[in-house]
Coordinates of C-alpha atoms in Angstrom, one line a residue:
Chain B
X1333 CA -58.1 77.4 20.1
X1334 CA -57.9 80.1 22.4
X1335 CA -59.0 83.2 20.6
X1336 CA -62.8 80.9 20.2
X1337 CA -62.5 80.0 23.8
X1338 CA -62.6 83.3 24.6
X1339 CA -65.4 84.1 21.7
X1340 CA -67.2 82.0 23.4
X1341 CA -66.8 83.0 26.6
X1342 CA -67.5 86.4 25.4
X1343 CA -70.8 85.8 22.9
X1344 CA -71.8 83.9 26.7
X1345 CA -71.1 87.3 28.7
X1346 CA -72.8 89.9 26.8
X1347 CA -76.1 88.2 26.4
X1348 CA -75.7 87.8 29.7
X1349 CA -74.8 91.8 29.9
X1350 CA -77.9 92.4 27.6
X1351 CA -80.8 90.7 29.0
X1352 CA -79.6 92.5 32.2
X1353 CA -79.2 95.6 30.6
X1354 CA -82.8 95.0 29.1
X1355 CA -84.5 94.1 32.6
X1356 CA -82.8 96.6 34.4
X1357 CA -83.9 99.5 32.5
X1358 CA -86.7 98.6 31.5
X1359 CA -88.1 97.8 35.0
X1360 CA -85.4 100.3 37.6
X1361 CA -88.2 102.7 36.9
X1362 CA -90.4 100.9 38.7
X1363 CA -88.5 99.9 41.5
X1364 CA -88.9 101.3 45.0
X1365 CA -88.5 99.6 47.7
X1366 CA -92.7 99.8 48.7
X1367 CA -93.3 97.6 45.8
X1368 CA -90.8 95.1 47.0
X1369 CA -92.8 95.3 50.2
X1370 CA -96.5 96.2 49.6
X1371 CA -99.2 94.3 48.3
X1372 CA -100.7 93.8 44.7
X1373 CA -103.1 95.5 43.2
X1374 CA -105.3 94.9 39.7
X1375 CA -103.8 91.4 40.2
X1376 CA -99.9 93.2 39.9
X1377 CA -100.8 95.9 37.2
X1378 CA -100.6 99.0 40.6
X1379 CA -99.4 97.3 44.3
X1380 CA -96.0 95.8 44.8
X1381 CA -94.7 92.7 44.5
X1382 CA -94.3 91.8 48.9
X1383 CA -96.9 88.7 49.0
X1384 CA -95.5 87.1 46.2
X1385 CA -91.3 87.6 47.8
X1386 CA -93.3 85.5 50.9
X1387 CA -95.4 82.6 48.6
X1388 CA -91.7 82.1 46.7
X1389 CA -89.9 82.3 49.7
X1390 CA -92.3 80.2 50.8
X1391 CA -92.1 77.6 48.4
X1392 CA -88.1 77.2 47.0
X1393 CA -87.2 76.9 50.7
X1394 CA -89.3 74.0 51.4
X1395 CA -89.7 73.3 48.2
X1396 CA -85.4 72.5 48.9
X1397 CA -86.1 71.2 52.4
X1398 CA -88.6 68.5 50.6
X1399 CA -86.6 67.6 48.2
X1400 CA -82.8 67.5 50.0
X1401 CA -83.4 64.2 52.4
X1402 CA -85.0 62.5 49.5
X1403 CA -81.8 63.5 47.1
X1404 CA -79.0 63.3 49.2
X1405 CA -80.3 59.7 50.3
X1406 CA -80.2 58.7 46.8
X1407 CA -76.7 60.3 45.9
X1408 CA -75.1 58.4 49.6
X1409 CA -77.5 54.9 48.6
X1410 CA -75.4 55.9 44.9
X1411 CA -72.0 56.1 45.5
X1412 CA -71.6 54.9 49.1
X1413 CA -74.0 51.6 49.4
X1414 CA -74.6 50.2 45.9
X1415 CA -70.4 51.2 44.6
X1416 CA -70.1 47.3 44.2
X1417 CA -72.9 47.0 43.4
X1418 CA -73.2 48.7 39.5
X1419 CA -76.3 47.3 38.5
X1420 CA -78.8 48.8 41.0
X1421 CA -76.3 52.0 41.1
X1422 CA -76.8 52.9 37.8
X1423 CA -80.2 51.6 37.9
X1424 CA -80.8 54.7 40.4
X1425 CA -79.4 56.5 38.6
X1426 CA -80.5 56.3 35.6
X1427 CA -83.8 56.8 37.1
X1428 CA -82.7 60.1 38.3
X1429 CA -81.1 61.4 34.8
X1430 CA -84.7 60.7 33.7
X1431 CA -86.1 63.2 36.2
X1432 CA -84.3 65.5 35.5
X1433 CA -85.1 65.2 31.7
X1434 CA -88.7 65.4 32.5
X1435 CA -90.6 68.4 31.1
X1436 CA -91.6 70.5 34.3
X1437 CA -95.4 71.0 32.2
X1438 CA -95.3 66.9 32.9
X1439 CA -94.6 67.4 35.9
X1440 CA -96.7 70.2 37.1
X1441 CA -99.6 67.9 36.1
X1442 CA -98.8 64.7 38.0
X1443 CA -98.8 67.2 41.1
X1444 CA -102.0 68.9 40.0
X1445 CA -103.4 65.2 39.7
X1446 CA -101.8 64.2 42.8
X1447 CA -100.8 67.1 44.9
X1448 CA -104.5 69.3 44.2
X1449 CA -106.8 66.5 43.7
X1450 CA -105.5 63.5 44.6
X1451 CA -104.6 65.2 48.5
X1452 CA -107.4 67.7 48.2
X1453 CA -104.0 70.1 48.7
X1454 CA -106.0 72.5 45.4
X1455 CA -104.3 75.5 44.6
X1456 CA -101.6 75.7 47.2
X1457 CA -98.2 76.9 48.5
X1458 CA -97.8 73.2 50.0
X1459 CA -98.9 71.1 46.4
X1460 CA -96.5 73.9 45.0
X1461 CA -93.6 72.9 46.5
X1462 CA -94.0 68.9 47.3
X1463 CA -94.2 68.8 43.6
X1464 CA -91.2 70.7 43.0
X1465 CA -89.2 69.2 44.6
X1466 CA -90.3 65.6 42.9
X1467 CA -88.3 68.6 40.4
X1468 CA -85.4 69.5 42.3
X1469 CA -84.6 66.9 44.1
X1470 CA -83.1 64.3 41.5
X1471 CA -81.7 67.5 39.7
X1472 CA -79.2 68.1 44.0
X1473 CA -79.3 64.0 43.2
X1474 CA -77.0 63.4 40.6
X1475 CA -75.4 66.4 41.9
X1476 CA -74.9 65.2 45.1
X1477 CA -73.5 62.0 43.8
X1478 CA -71.3 63.9 41.5
X1479 CA -69.5 65.7 44.2
X1480 CA -69.4 62.1 46.6
X1481 CA -67.8 60.5 43.5
X1482 CA -65.3 62.9 43.5
X1483 CA -63.6 61.9 46.7
X1484 CA -61.2 59.7 46.4
X1485 CA -62.1 55.8 47.9
X1486 CA -58.7 55.7 49.3
X1487 CA -59.9 58.8 51.7
X1488 CA -62.5 56.6 52.8
X1489 CA -60.4 53.1 52.5
X1490 CA -57.5 55.1 54.5
X1491 CA -60.3 55.1 57.7
X1492 CA -61.8 52.4 57.4
X1493 CA -58.6 50.6 58.3
X1494 CA -57.5 53.4 61.3
X1495 CA -61.4 51.3 62.5
X1496 CA -63.8 54.3 62.4
X1497 CA -67.0 54.0 61.6
X1498 CA -68.6 54.1 58.0
X1499 CA -71.1 55.6 59.2
X1500 CA -68.4 58.6 61.0
X1501 CA -65.5 57.8 58.2
X1502 CA -69.0 59.9 55.8
X1503 CA -70.2 62.3 58.3
X1504 CA -66.7 63.2 59.6
X1505 CA -64.3 62.8 56.4
X1506 CA -66.1 61.9 53.0
X1507 CA -69.3 64.8 53.5
X1508 CA -67.0 67.5 54.8
X1509 CA -65.1 66.8 51.9
X1510 CA -66.8 66.8 49.3
X1511 CA -68.8 70.2 51.1
X1512 CA -68.3 72.6 48.1
X1513 CA -70.2 69.9 45.6
X1514 CA -72.7 69.4 48.1
X1515 CA -73.8 73.4 48.9
X1516 CA -73.3 73.5 44.7
X1517 CA -76.2 71.2 44.0
X1518 CA -77.9 73.3 46.5
X1519 CA -77.0 75.8 44.8
X1520 CA -77.6 74.8 41.3
X1521 CA -81.4 73.2 43.2
X1522 CA -82.8 76.4 44.6
X1523 CA -81.4 78.1 41.1
X1524 CA -84.0 75.6 39.2
X1525 CA -86.7 76.5 41.8
X1526 CA -86.5 80.1 42.2
X1527 CA -86.7 80.3 38.5
X1528 CA -89.5 77.7 37.6
X1529 CA -93.2 78.8 36.5
X1530 CA -94.7 75.8 34.6
X1531 CA -94.8 73.3 37.2
X1532 CA -95.9 76.2 40.3
X1533 CA -99.1 78.1 37.8
X1534 CA -100.5 74.4 37.7
X1535 CA -99.7 73.8 41.4
X1536 CA -99.6 77.2 44.0
X1537 CA -101.6 79.3 41.6
X1538 CA -101.1 83.3 40.2
X1539 CA -102.5 84.3 43.4
X1540 CA -101.2 87.7 44.8
X1541 CA -102.6 87.9 47.8
X1542 CA -101.0 87.5 51.0
X1543 CA -100.9 83.7 51.8
X1544 CA -102.2 83.2 55.6
X1545 CA -100.2 79.9 55.6
X1546 CA -99.2 77.2 53.9
X1547 CA -102.4 75.8 52.6
X1548 CA -102.9 79.4 50.9
X1549 CA -101.9 80.1 47.1
X1550 CA -99.7 81.5 46.0
X1551 CA -97.0 83.0 43.7
X1552 CA -93.9 83.3 42.9
X1553 CA -92.0 85.7 41.4
X1554 CA -91.0 83.4 38.2
X1555 CA -95.3 83.2 38.4
X1556 CA -96.3 86.8 39.1
X1557 CA -93.3 87.5 35.7
X1558 CA -94.8 85.2 33.6
X1559 CA -98.9 86.8 34.7
X1560 CA -98.0 90.5 34.2
X1561 CA -96.5 89.9 30.1
X1562 CA -99.0 87.2 29.3
X1563 CA -101.8 87.1 30.2
X1564 CA -103.0 91.1 32.2
X1565 CA -103.7 93.5 29.3
X1566 CA -100.9 96.0 30.6
X1567 CA -98.3 93.7 32.8
X1568 CA -96.0 94.7 31.2
X1569 CA -94.2 97.7 33.0
X1570 CA -94.5 95.5 36.4
X1571 CA -93.8 92.7 34.4
X1572 CA -90.1 94.1 34.2
X1573 CA -89.8 95.1 37.7
X1574 CA -91.0 92.2 39.3
X1575 CA -88.5 90.3 37.4
X1576 CA -85.5 92.5 38.6
X1577 CA -86.5 91.4 40.9
X1578 CA -86.5 88.5 40.5
X1579 CA -82.9 89.2 39.3
X1580 CA -81.8 90.6 42.2
X1581 CA -83.4 87.3 44.9
X1582 CA -81.6 85.0 43.2
X1583 CA -78.4 86.5 43.0
X1584 CA -78.5 87.5 47.1
X1585 CA -79.7 83.6 47.3
X1586 CA -77.3 82.8 45.6
X1587 CA -74.6 85.0 47.0
X1588 CA -76.0 84.1 50.3
X1589 CA -75.0 80.0 49.8
X1590 CA -72.4 80.6 47.9
X1591 CA -70.3 81.6 51.9
X1592 CA -71.2 77.8 53.4
X1593 CA -68.6 76.6 50.2
X1594 CA -66.1 77.5 51.3
X1595 CA -64.1 75.1 53.0
X1596 CA -63.9 75.5 56.6
X1597 CA -60.9 74.5 58.9
X1598 CA -62.0 70.8 60.6
X1599 CA -61.5 72.2 64.8
Chain Z
X303 CA -47.5 36.4 66.9
X304 CA -49.6 35.8 63.9
X305 CA -50.4 32.8 62.8
X306 CA -52.2 32.3 59.1
X307 CA -53.7 28.9 59.0
X308 CA -54.3 28.1 55.9
X309 CA -56.3 31.1 54.6
X310 CA -57.5 31.0 51.5
X311 CA -58.5 34.0 49.7
X312 CA -60.3 35.0 46.7
X313 CA -60.9 37.9 44.6
X314 CA -62.1 39.0 41.5
X315 CA -63.7 35.9 40.1
X316 CA -60.0 33.4 40.9
X317 CA -58.6 32.4 44.0
X318 CA -55.2 35.0 45.3
X319 CA -53.9 33.0 48.3
X320 CA -54.4 29.4 48.2
X321 CA -54.1 27.7 51.6
X322 CA -51.3 29.8 53.1
X323 CA -48.9 29.2 56.0
X324 CA -47.4 31.4 58.0
X325 CA -46.3 32.8 61.4
X326 CA -45.5 36.0 62.2
X327 CA -42.9 36.8 65.2
X328 CA -44.1 38.8 68.8
X329 CA -42.1 42.0 67.8
X330 CA -39.1 42.5 65.0
X331 CA -39.3 43.7 61.5
X332 CA -40.9 40.4 59.1
X333 CA -41.0 41.6 54.9
X334 CA -42.9 40.1 52.8
X335 CA -40.8 39.3 49.3
X336 CA -42.0 38.1 46.2
X337 CA -43.5 39.7 42.3
X338 CA -46.6 41.3 42.2
X339 CA -50.0 40.2 42.2
X340 CA -48.9 37.2 44.6
X341 CA -50.9 38.3 47.5
X342 CA -48.8 40.7 49.2
X343 CA -51.3 43.6 49.8
X344 CA -54.5 40.5 50.0
X345 CA -53.0 38.8 53.1
X346 CA -51.7 42.2 54.8
X347 CA -55.9 43.8 53.6
X348 CA -56.7 40.4 54.6
X349 CA -55.4 40.2 58.0
X350 CA -57.6 43.6 59.1
X351 CA -60.7 42.5 57.5
X352 CA -61.1 44.8 55.1
X353 CA -63.4 41.8 53.3
X354 CA -65.8 43.4 55.2
X355 CA -65.7 46.1 53.5
X356 CA -65.2 45.4 50.0
X357 CA -67.5 42.2 48.8
X358 CA -65.1 41.6 46.1
X359 CA -62.5 39.5 48.9
X360 CA -63.3 36.7 49.9
X361 CA -61.3 34.7 52.2
X362 CA -61.0 31.7 54.2
X363 CA -58.7 29.7 57.2
X364 CA -57.9 31.4 60.4
X365 CA -55.8 34.6 61.4
X366 CA -54.3 34.7 65.0
X367 CA -53.0 37.5 66.8
X368 CA -51.2 36.3 70.2
X369 CA -53.9 33.2 70.3
X370 CA -57.0 34.9 69.2
X371 CA -58.9 34.1 66.0
X372 CA -59.4 37.7 64.9
X373 CA -62.1 36.7 62.0
X374 CA -64.5 35.2 65.1
X375 CA -67.8 36.6 65.5
X376 CA -67.1 38.1 68.7
X377 CA -63.5 39.7 67.6
X378 CA -64.8 43.8 66.3
X379 CA -63.8 45.0 63.4
X380 CA -62.5 47.4 64.7
X381 CA -60.9 45.7 68.0
X382 CA -59.1 43.4 64.4
X383 CA -58.4 47.0 62.9
X384 CA -57.8 49.1 66.7
X385 CA -54.3 46.0 66.8
X386 CA -53.3 45.8 63.6
X387 CA -52.4 49.1 62.0
X388 CA -52.4 49.1 58.2
X389 CA -50.6 52.2 56.7
X390 CA -51.4 51.5 52.5
X391 CA -48.7 51.6 49.6
X392 CA -49.9 55.8 48.5
X393 CA -51.2 57.1 51.9
X394 CA -54.2 60.4 51.9
X395 CA -54.1 63.3 53.6
X396 CA -57.0 64.0 55.4
X397 CA -58.6 67.1 55.1
X398 CA -57.3 69.4 58.1
X399 CA -54.5 69.3 59.7
X400 CA -51.0 67.8 60.0
X401 CA -52.3 67.5 63.7
X402 CA -55.9 66.7 62.5
X403 CA -54.2 64.2 60.8
X404 CA -52.9 61.7 64.0
X405 CA -56.2 62.8 66.0
X406 CA -59.1 61.8 63.8
X407 CA -59.3 58.4 64.4
X408 CA -58.7 59.1 68.0
X409 CA -61.3 61.3 67.5
X410 CA -63.8 59.1 66.4
X411 CA -62.6 55.8 68.3
X412 CA -62.1 56.7 72.0
X413 CA -63.3 58.1 74.7
X414 CA -59.8 60.2 75.1
X415 CA -60.7 63.7 76.9
X416 CA -59.2 66.0 74.1
X417 CA -56.3 66.6 76.4
X418 CA -55.4 63.2 75.8
X419 CA -55.7 62.6 72.2
X420 CA -54.0 66.0 71.6
X421 CA -50.3 64.4 73.6
X422 CA -50.6 61.1 71.1
X423 CA -50.8 62.7 69.0
X424 CA -47.7 64.6 68.7
X425 CA -45.6 61.5 70.6
X426 CA -47.3 59.5 67.5
X427 CA -45.5 62.9 65.6
X428 CA -42.1 63.3 67.4
X429 CA -42.3 59.2 67.0
X430 CA -42.0 59.0 63.3
X431 CA -39.7 63.1 62.8
X432 CA -42.1 65.3 61.7
X433 CA -40.7 68.8 63.0
X434 CA -43.5 70.5 65.7
X435 CA -43.9 73.2 62.5
X436 CA -45.1 71.0 60.8
X437 CA -48.3 70.1 62.5
X438 CA -50.1 72.8 62.0
X439 CA -50.1 73.3 57.9
X440 CA -52.6 71.7 56.1
X441 CA -52.2 68.0 55.4
X442 CA -51.4 67.9 51.5
X443 CA -49.4 70.1 51.7
X444 CA -46.9 68.1 52.7
X445 CA -44.5 65.6 50.4
X446 CA -44.1 62.1 49.2
X447 CA -41.8 61.3 52.8
X448 CA -43.8 63.6 54.9
X449 CA -46.9 62.1 53.9
X450 CA -45.7 58.6 54.7
X451 CA -44.8 59.7 57.9
X452 CA -47.8 61.0 58.8
X453 CA -49.8 58.1 57.4
X454 CA -47.7 55.9 60.2
X455 CA -48.0 58.4 62.9
X456 CA -51.6 58.5 62.4
X457 CA -51.7 54.4 62.8
X458 CA -49.2 54.5 65.2
X459 CA -51.0 56.9 67.7
X460 CA -53.9 54.1 68.0
X461 CA -50.7 51.8 69.8
X462 CA -50.9 49.0 67.6
X463 CA -49.2 45.3 68.5
X464 CA -48.8 45.1 64.6
X465 CA -48.0 47.5 62.0
X466 CA -48.1 46.7 58.3
X467 CA -46.8 48.8 55.1
X468 CA -47.6 48.3 52.4
X469 CA -44.6 49.6 49.8
X470 CA -43.2 52.0 52.5
X471 CA -40.2 53.5 50.3
X472 CA -41.5 53.3 46.4
X473 CA -41.6 56.3 45.1
X474 CA -39.5 57.6 47.7
X475 CA -36.2 59.0 47.0
X476 CA -33.0 57.3 48.3
X477 CA -32.2 59.3 51.9
X478 CA -36.1 59.2 52.7
X479 CA -35.6 55.7 52.3
X480 CA -32.8 55.7 54.8
X481 CA -34.9 57.6 57.4
X482 CA -37.5 55.3 56.5
X483 CA -35.7 52.4 57.2
X484 CA -34.2 53.7 60.6
X485 CA -37.7 54.4 61.9
X486 CA -38.9 51.0 61.4
X487 CA -35.9 49.4 62.5
X488 CA -36.6 51.8 66.1
X489 CA -40.8 51.3 65.2
X490 CA -40.2 47.0 65.3
X491 CA -37.9 47.3 68.3
X492 CA -41.6 46.8 70.5
X493 CA -43.6 45.6 68.3
X494 CA -43.9 43.4 65.3
X495 CA -44.1 45.3 61.3
X496 CA -44.2 43.8 58.2
X497 CA -44.0 45.0 55.4
X498 CA -44.5 44.6 52.2
X499 CA -41.7 46.0 49.5
X500 CA -38.9 45.0 45.8
X501 CA -36.5 46.8 47.7
X502 CA -34.4 43.8 48.4
X503 CA -31.5 46.4 49.3
X504 CA -34.0 47.6 52.0
X505 CA -34.9 44.3 53.3
X506 CA -31.2 43.4 53.8
X507 CA -30.9 46.3 56.1
X508 CA -34.0 45.8 58.6
X509 CA -35.3 42.7 57.8
X510 CA -34.6 40.3 60.3
X511 CA -36.5 37.5 58.7
X512 CA -38.7 37.0 55.4
X513 CA -41.1 34.9 53.7
X514 CA -41.3 35.3 50.3
X515 CA -44.2 34.2 48.5
X516 CA -44.6 33.2 44.4
X517 CA -47.9 33.1 42.8
X518 CA -48.2 29.7 41.1
X519 CA -51.2 28.2 38.9
X520 CA -53.5 27.8 41.3
X521 CA -53.1 30.7 43.4
X522 CA -50.2 32.0 46.1
X523 CA -48.7 30.4 48.6
X524 CA -45.0 31.4 50.7
X525 CA -42.3 28.7 49.4
X526 CA -39.2 30.0 51.7
X527 CA -38.9 31.3 54.9
X528 CA -36.1 32.9 56.8
X529 CA -33.0 35.0 57.6
X530 CA -32.6 37.8 55.4
X531 CA -28.6 37.0 54.7
X532 CA -30.1 33.1 54.2
X533 CA -32.1 34.3 51.5
X534 CA -31.8 36.6 49.7
X535 CA -27.8 35.1 50.0
X536 CA -28.7 31.5 50.1
X537 CA -32.6 31.1 47.8
X538 CA -33.6 27.0 48.7
X539 CA -35.8 28.2 46.0
X540 CA -36.4 28.6 42.1
X541 CA -38.7 30.7 42.1
X542 CA -36.4 32.9 45.1
X543 CA -33.4 32.5 42.9
X544 CA -35.0 33.5 39.8
X545 CA -36.4 36.9 41.9
X546 CA -32.9 37.7 44.2
X547 CA -31.0 37.4 40.4
X548 CA -33.3 39.4 38.3
X549 CA -33.1 41.8 41.2
X550 CA -29.8 42.5 42.1
X551 CA -28.0 41.5 37.7
X552 CA -31.0 42.9 35.8
X553 CA -33.0 40.9 32.8
X554 CA -29.3 39.3 32.0
X555 CA -30.0 36.5 35.1
X556 CA -33.9 36.4 34.4
X557 CA -33.3 34.6 30.9
X558 CA -31.0 32.4 32.0
X559 CA -33.6 31.7 35.2
X560 CA -37.1 31.5 33.6
X561 CA -35.4 28.1 31.1
X562 CA -33.8 26.7 34.6
X563 CA -37.4 27.2 35.8
X564 CA -39.5 25.8 33.7
X565 CA -37.9 22.4 33.6
X566 CA -36.3 22.6 36.6
X567 CA -37.5 19.5 39.6
X568 CA -37.7 19.8 42.8
X569 CA -34.0 18.0 43.3
X570 CA -31.8 20.0 40.3
X571 CA -32.9 22.8 42.3
X572 CA -30.3 22.3 45.2
X573 CA -29.9 25.4 47.1
X574 CA -26.3 26.7 45.6
X575 CA -24.9 30.2 46.1
X576 CA -25.3 33.0 44.0
X577 CA -22.7 34.5 42.7
X578 CA -24.4 38.4 42.6
X579 CA -22.2 40.3 40.4
X580 CA -23.2 43.4 39.8
X581 CA -22.4 44.7 35.8
X582 CA -20.3 48.6 36.2
X583 CA -18.2 47.7 39.0
X584 CA -17.1 43.8 39.0
X585 CA -18.0 43.3 42.5
X586 CA -19.7 40.9 44.8
X587 CA -23.0 43.5 45.1
X588 CA -24.3 41.8 48.5
X589 CA -20.5 42.2 49.6
X590 CA -21.6 46.2 49.1
X591 CA -24.5 45.9 51.2
X592 CA -22.9 43.9 53.8
X593 CA -20.2 46.9 54.1
X594 CA -22.8 49.5 54.1

């Protein structure tokens, strides 16, 4: 049993190490500060990924911001308001579960026709972020819900019994107690957003020009890697460099978010 | 004083309490006894209007505190809970330190100055006998007995008129129970303390009056009330007798009384003095208790 667990862990880690080693070995030669911050030329086969980095951060930030209130609202609805209404609660939860498992290409197509065409946003960072938010919201909501439900009901009940209002109990007791799980939910969503391609190819496009505002198109790093590797002849070396940059940026963002997970002592 | 009139409580699709009538004094310790599931906890929960947090509970009838109807629309739930503190059977530590736990409700239900909140919290902690060295410690590091005291301090800090404790001695070692009893006696000098317990030894030591509840087919009611010596030594009702016998004498008494209770009519079940004998020593157990 023990050997099997260690074996399984080893296989996973070895695979991950191999993957990172491959990307580092093939991408490191191209990676430099100039590469990271200068403009792309020839669709990315020359020059850098400065505009792509900006587009990535914009799309991920906006998508997370759009999804956050929806996810928080949905999770709170389920865990706090519908706590005694099992039928409604499981309906909301089921809808999240179905949305989470929806294929991203389908969501991309819906986003394109809704935001790109109907709302006239075309290929744009805004359209990409809004569509991506549809994917992130249920993912975050389920993670939030798991965190909120892990807070014992007795904690809520005992705060209410002291005359503290429902709202203050939630804000000052339940949410702080669930905080590590809530941050983990955001990390999960941000990671997903960083890695997403199908949705964004169809909505925020593959442009490597510096976006002037959120109505401009802009490729994210993952989309850029995909485009370089598959659609541009001779793009492969640069695809590895961009993939390495994606790994580094993702790791940095996740490390930053992980700092929020640590429980502070309430004053 | 608290007065319950025609209190009927439904929960989980059945009647838990039916037309319960009960009056509790202004100060002193009132102990609620009765078998598990006879609605003692439900009675406490209904008093602080927990039915408003739990749609499973449905409360009818009136509950008055010093003549004020606690269920009236003009009385807020928060006001009720500031007057009546309920200490649950299994208290949960709030995140943060011991002191944070006690200041929590004061911070979020009053507009008192920070210094006043801390003063009251320290006073409450002192009253329940938690040493100052513990104040800065994380509350979830406390022992079971300390956690019970912390829960009492959380409630006492709000300066309620009534304290209600649900099985305060459960899970505590005998020394911790004695300390808790002393605390309850001290707290009940200035206010009413209502204690739900199955511990007859504790009841005998702390109670000023005992109320015995019994689950009838159609719901639970108070069947007998009085001073602890009377109710525990000379129970008037067969239900009380069964309970008391079982507690002192164990299973042997139960079989005997079970039959008696089955075909018991009111006249047959006249009060009789129980011969409460402990199996091993042969000494009357209540006598032994009185000596303590």
